[in-house]
Amino acid sequence: MFESVLVANRGEIARRIIRTVRRMGLRAVAVYSEADADLPYVREADDAVLLGPADPRQSYLDAAKVLEAARASGAQAVHPGYGFLSERAGFARDVVAAGLTWIGPSPEAIERMGDKINARNLMEQAGVPVASGTRTPVTDAQQAVAAAAEIGYPVMVKTAGGGGGIGMGVARDEKGLVKAFEAAARAAARSGGDPAILLERYIERARHVEVQILGLADGRVVAVGERDCSVQRRHQKVVEESPSPGITEDLRERMLKAAVRAGEAVGYRGAGTVECLVDAEKQDFVFLEMNTRLQVEHPVTELVTGIDLVEAQLRIAAGEPVGPILEPRGHAVEFRVYAEDPKRFLPGPGKIDVWEEPAGEGVRVDSGYAAGNMVTPFYDPLLAKLCVYGETRAEALDRARRAIAGFTVTGPKNNLPFCAELLDRPEFAGGDYDTGLVSRMR
Amino acid sequence: MAEIRAEMVANVWKIIAAEGDTVEEGDTIVILESMKMEIPVLAEDPGVVAQIKVAEGDVVQEGDLIALLDD
């Protein structure tokens, strides 16, 4: 096993990874931008290297600077977290070329799965069901209109390289499509990533259910249960839970098997997530995309399985076996606490005056901030993940109600009032909801 | 003269309208970016863009003046 790990990320996920790295007796190296110098993760690492200015292109997205930080700090391995450089195959290659251990799948697997168009074609060949859509990149609005005429409206427009809902939009007619296409193109340009755009048939009243997989050091691929991520605003997840309350045991089995096939098709190693759309009425699913990295909502799986997924990633990267993988038990729910107003979900950065986290049985908080910190507009709005566990879903939701009431954040705007409202919504409380739930509430 | 101000702390991502442009209600003047989200700043009434007070790449605070519109 390597002795030190550079965490090429920020905020809550950097802090969460650093926690496991240090628990395993390894040295944790943080990197940070000028805007993040005071965040808890920088303090909690054994060593921290300043990358540059707040603009992510000059700090967290600057691969050369991150590699230089690894060299300067003597780190032997690089954990990319999620977002930023985590799904850039070129970065993974550079890490390996520098003689460091890359904590993630091979650059080839990232390449084949990271591009959503490639991934969908590949999955179709592997016998995994996919939604009808474009098989080659759509390069201009006219092409998009022609493709949509073939697929049929409504269509979903996405960037091939994008993640986290950025640049995604539903179009119900030609006019909407041109708008959605332009928005996606702008989003792709803003992220500095792959400019390719794809179109897919949009499924109304679908659930978003994903399967956590682990490609083990011995080459086997195993599925570690599913997460239901149907509570979304602007195609970004707000609440995730496991098990999914919306799928039968038979569908669950089929999805887990398909996810393993997806991983096997690319010789997957490490932690990955196979995202699917589920038609709850028909109890059927299609492959959506694969995320070749640790997922934001991974704690939900950790709570029901007892696995530390970051530890599993480190062990697999070091060629070691991971502990026994147990069947999930109980129920876990994660609420993403965002710095945004709870009505319109618009960003609300600001200085944190009071930060009081809840605690107690079955409550876990993964946070990136503390009182006195500044929440800046440069990065995503995730402040913390409030996670609850219970023997049953009802118990988990009860604990969530108490935990949300006991979470105090003042200064930036935050969506805790929305989370409380959601718990009172019969549709959510009953478990029979779909990705349209949040828009029906607003 | 109508003032268009920033609703939140954000980066100026793109300037869409130019000084002297005639805009309709709902036309985009600039696009702000905050927390990875695009926030278009719209003309609330028709008019002519008299002045754009920000440049691409600027950071604006809540309440900062973005543009002036002649009605």
JSON list of C-alpha atoms in Angstrom, two decimals, chain A residues 108-191:
[
{"chain": "A", "resi": 108, "resn": "GLU", "atom": "CA", "xyz": [-9.26, 3.48, -20.97]},
{"chain": "A", "resi": 109, "resn": "ALA", "atom": "CA", "xyz": [-12.34, 2.68, -18.85]},
{"chain": "A", "resi": 110, "resn": "ILE", "atom": "CA", "xyz": [-12.82, 6.40, -18.09]},
{"chain": "A", "resi": 111, "resn": "GLU", "atom": "CA", "xyz": [-12.59, 7.19, -21.79]},
{"chain": "A", "resi": 112, "resn": "ARG", "atom": "CA", "xyz": [-15.03, 4.52, -22.88]},
{"chain": "A", "resi": 113, "resn": "MET", "atom": "CA", "xyz": [-17.56, 5.27, -20.15]},
{"chain": "A", "resi": 114, "resn": "GLY", "atom": "CA", "xyz": [-16.93, 8.98, -19.55]},
{"chain": "A", "resi": 115, "resn": "ASP", "atom": "CA", "xyz": [-18.26, 9.95, -22.95]},
{"chain": "A", "resi": 116, "resn": "LYS", "atom": "CA", "xyz": [-22.01, 9.42, -22.66]},
{"chain": "A", "resi": 117, "resn": "ILE", "atom": "CA", "xyz": [-22.42, 8.69, -26.38]},
{"chain": "A", "resi": 118, "resn": "ASN", "atom": "CA", "xyz": [-19.70, 6.03, -26.38]},
{"chain": "A", "resi": 119, "resn": "ALA", "atom": "CA", "xyz": [-21.03, 4.57, -23.16]},
{"chain": "A", "resi": 120, "resn": "ARG", "atom": "CA", "xyz": [-24.54, 4.18, -24.48]},
{"chain": "A", "resi": 121, "resn": "ASN", "atom": "CA", "xyz": [-23.33, 2.50, -27.69]},
{"chain": "A", "resi": 122, "resn": "LEU", "atom": "CA", "xyz": [-21.11, 0.20, -25.67]},
{"chain": "A", "resi": 123, "resn": "MET", "atom": "CA", "xyz": [-23.91, -0.75, -23.28]},
{"chain": "A", "resi": 124, "resn": "GLU", "atom": "CA", "xyz": [-26.23, -1.52, -26.14]},
{"chain": "A", "resi": 125, "resn": "GLN", "atom": "CA", "xyz": [-23.61, -3.94, -27.48]},
{"chain": "A", "resi": 126, "resn": "ALA", "atom": "CA", "xyz": [-23.26, -5.50, -24.01]},
{"chain": "A", "resi": 127, "resn": "GLY", "atom": "CA", "xyz": [-26.98, -6.23, -23.96]},
{"chain": "A", "resi": 128, "resn": "VAL", "atom": "CA", "xyz": [-27.92, -3.55, -21.42]},
{"chain": "A", "resi": 129, "resn": "PRO", "atom": "CA", "xyz": [-31.16, -1.74, -22.33]},
{"chain": "A", "resi": 130, "resn": "VAL", "atom": "CA", "xyz": [-30.71, 1.89, -23.47]},
{"chain": "A", "resi": 131, "resn": "ALA", "atom": "CA", "xyz": [-33.14, 4.70, -24.41]},
{"chain": "A", "resi": 132, "resn": "SER", "atom": "CA", "xyz": [-33.30, 5.61, -28.09]},
{"chain": "A", "resi": 133, "resn": "GLY", "atom": "CA", "xyz": [-31.05, 8.53, -28.93]},
{"chain": "A", "resi": 134, "resn": "THR", "atom": "CA", "xyz": [-28.17, 9.87, -31.00]},
{"chain": "A", "resi": 135, "resn": "ARG", "atom": "CA", "xyz": [-25.23, 7.53, -31.61]},
{"chain": "A", "resi": 136, "resn": "THR", "atom": "CA", "xyz": [-22.78, 10.21, -32.77]},
{"chain": "A", "resi": 137, "resn": "PRO", "atom": "CA", "xyz": [-22.15, 13.71, -31.38]},
{"chain": "A", "resi": 138, "resn": "VAL", "atom": "CA", "xyz": [-24.65, 16.40, -32.35]},
{"chain": "A", "resi": 139, "resn": "THR", "atom": "CA", "xyz": [-22.65, 19.43, -33.40]},
{"chain": "A", "resi": 140, "resn": "ASP", "atom": "CA", "xyz": [-25.22, 22.12, -34.23]},
{"chain": "A", "resi": 141, "resn": "ALA", "atom": "CA", "xyz": [-28.83, 23.06, -33.59]},
{"chain": "A", "resi": 142, "resn": "GLN", "atom": "CA", "xyz": [-29.97, 22.00, -37.08]},
{"chain": "A", "resi": 143, "resn": "GLN", "atom": "CA", "xyz": [-28.58, 18.52, -36.55]},
{"chain": "A", "resi": 144, "resn": "ALA", "atom": "CA", "xyz": [-30.29, 18.40, -33.17]},
{"chain": "A", "resi": 145, "resn": "VAL", "atom": "CA", "xyz": [-33.64, 19.27, -34.76]},
{"chain": "A", "resi": 146, "resn": "ALA", "atom": "CA", "xyz": [-33.22, 16.52, -37.37]},
{"chain": "A", "resi": 147, "resn": "ALA", "atom": "CA", "xyz": [-32.24, 13.97, -34.74]},
{"chain": "A", "resi": 148, "resn": "ALA", "atom": "CA", "xyz": [-35.16, 14.90, -32.47]},
{"chain": "A", "resi": 149, "resn": "ALA", "atom": "CA", "xyz": [-37.59, 14.42, -35.35]},
{"chain": "A", "resi": 150, "resn": "GLU", "atom": "CA", "xyz": [-36.38, 10.84, -35.56]},
{"chain": "A", "resi": 151, "resn": "ILE", "atom": "CA", "xyz": [-36.27, 10.13, -31.81]},
{"chain": "A", "resi": 152, "resn": "GLY", "atom": "CA", "xyz": [-39.58, 11.85, -31.07]},
{"chain": "A", "resi": 153, "resn": "TYR", "atom": "CA", "xyz": [-40.32, 14.56, -28.49]},
{"chain": "A", "resi": 154, "resn": "PRO", "atom": "CA", "xyz": [-39.83, 15.09, -25.61]},
{"chain": "A", "resi": 155, "resn": "VAL", "atom": "CA", "xyz": [-36.07, 14.72, -25.77]},
{"chain": "A", "resi": 156, "resn": "MET", "atom": "CA", "xyz": [-33.34, 15.19, -23.19]},
{"chain": "A", "resi": 157, "resn": "VAL", "atom": "CA", "xyz": [-30.32, 17.25, -24.30]},
{"chain": "A", "resi": 158, "resn": "LYS", "atom": "CA", "xyz": [-27.04, 16.54, -22.50]},
{"chain": "A", "resi": 159, "resn": "THR", "atom": "CA", "xyz": [-23.36, 17.23, -22.84]},
{"chain": "A", "resi": 160, "resn": "ALA", "atom": "CA", "xyz": [-21.42, 14.03, -23.52]},
{"chain": "A", "resi": 161, "resn": "GLY", "atom": "CA", "xyz": [-18.77, 14.87, -20.97]},
{"chain": "A", "resi": 162, "resn": "GLY", "atom": "CA", "xyz": [-20.83, 16.69, -18.36]},
{"chain": "A", "resi": 163, "resn": "GLY", "atom": "CA", "xyz": [-21.88, 15.47, -14.96]},
{"chain": "A", "resi": 164, "resn": "GLY", "atom": "CA", "xyz": [-24.12, 16.53, -12.12]},
{"chain": "A", "resi": 165, "resn": "GLY", "atom": "CA", "xyz": [-26.96, 17.69, -14.33]},
{"chain": "A", "resi": 166, "resn": "ILE", "atom": "CA", "xyz": [-24.95, 20.61, -15.70]},
{"chain": "A", "resi": 167, "resn": "GLY", "atom": "CA", "xyz": [-26.16, 21.59, -19.16]},
{"chain": "A", "resi": 168, "resn": "MET", "atom": "CA", "xyz": [-29.07, 19.13, -19.20]},
{"chain": "A", "resi": 169, "resn": "GLY", "atom": "CA", "xyz": [-32.43, 20.24, -20.52]},
{"chain": "A", "resi": 170, "resn": "VAL", "atom": "CA", "xyz": [-35.73, 18.74, -21.67]},
{"chain": "A", "resi": 171, "resn": "ALA", "atom": "CA", "xyz": [-37.15, 19.94, -25.00]},
{"chain": "A", "resi": 172, "resn": "ARG", "atom": "CA", "xyz": [-40.77, 19.39, -25.96]},
{"chain": "A", "resi": 173, "resn": "ASP", "atom": "CA", "xyz": [-40.65, 21.08, -29.36]},
{"chain": "A", "resi": 174, "resn": "GLU", "atom": "CA", "xyz": [-38.25, 22.50, -31.93]},
{"chain": "A", "resi": 175, "resn": "LYS", "atom": "CA", "xyz": [-38.05, 25.95, -30.33]},
{"chain": "A", "resi": 176, "resn": "GLY", "atom": "CA", "xyz": [-37.30, 24.47, -26.92]},
{"chain": "A", "resi": 177, "resn": "LEU", "atom": "CA", "xyz": [-34.73, 22.18, -28.49]},
{"chain": "A", "resi": 178, "resn": "VAL", "atom": "CA", "xyz": [-32.73, 25.02, -30.04]},
{"chain": "A", "resi": 179, "resn": "LYS", "atom": "CA", "xyz": [-32.68, 26.75, -26.64]},
{"chain": "A", "resi": 180, "resn": "ALA", "atom": "CA", "xyz": [-31.69, 23.57, -24.81]},
{"chain": "A", "resi": 181, "resn": "PHE", "atom": "CA", "xyz": [-28.99, 22.83, -27.35]},
{"chain": "A", "resi": 182, "resn": "GLU", "atom": "CA", "xyz": [-27.46, 26.30, -26.97]},
{"chain": "A", "resi": 183, "resn": "ALA", "atom": "CA", "xyz": [-27.58, 26.06, -23.17]},
{"chain": "A", "resi": 184, "resn": "ALA", "atom": "CA", "xyz": [-25.84, 22.66, -23.29]},
{"chain": "A", "resi": 185, "resn": "ALA", "atom": "CA", "xyz": [-23.17, 24.03, -25.66]},
{"chain": "A", "resi": 186, "resn": "ARG", "atom": "CA", "xyz": [-22.53, 26.96, -23.30]},
{"chain": "A", "resi": 187, "resn": "ALA", "atom": "CA", "xyz": [-22.31, 24.61, -20.31]},
{"chain": "A", "resi": 188, "resn": "ALA", "atom": "CA", "xyz": [-19.80, 22.41, -22.14]},
{"chain": "A", "resi": 189, "resn": "ALA", "atom": "CA", "xyz": [-17.69, 25.47, -22.98]},
{"chain": "A", "resi": 190, "resn": "ARG", "atom": "CA", "xyz": [-17.88, 26.72, -19.38]},
{"chain": "A", "resi": 191, "resn": "SER", "atom": "CA", "xyz": [-16.61, 23.45, -17.96]}
]
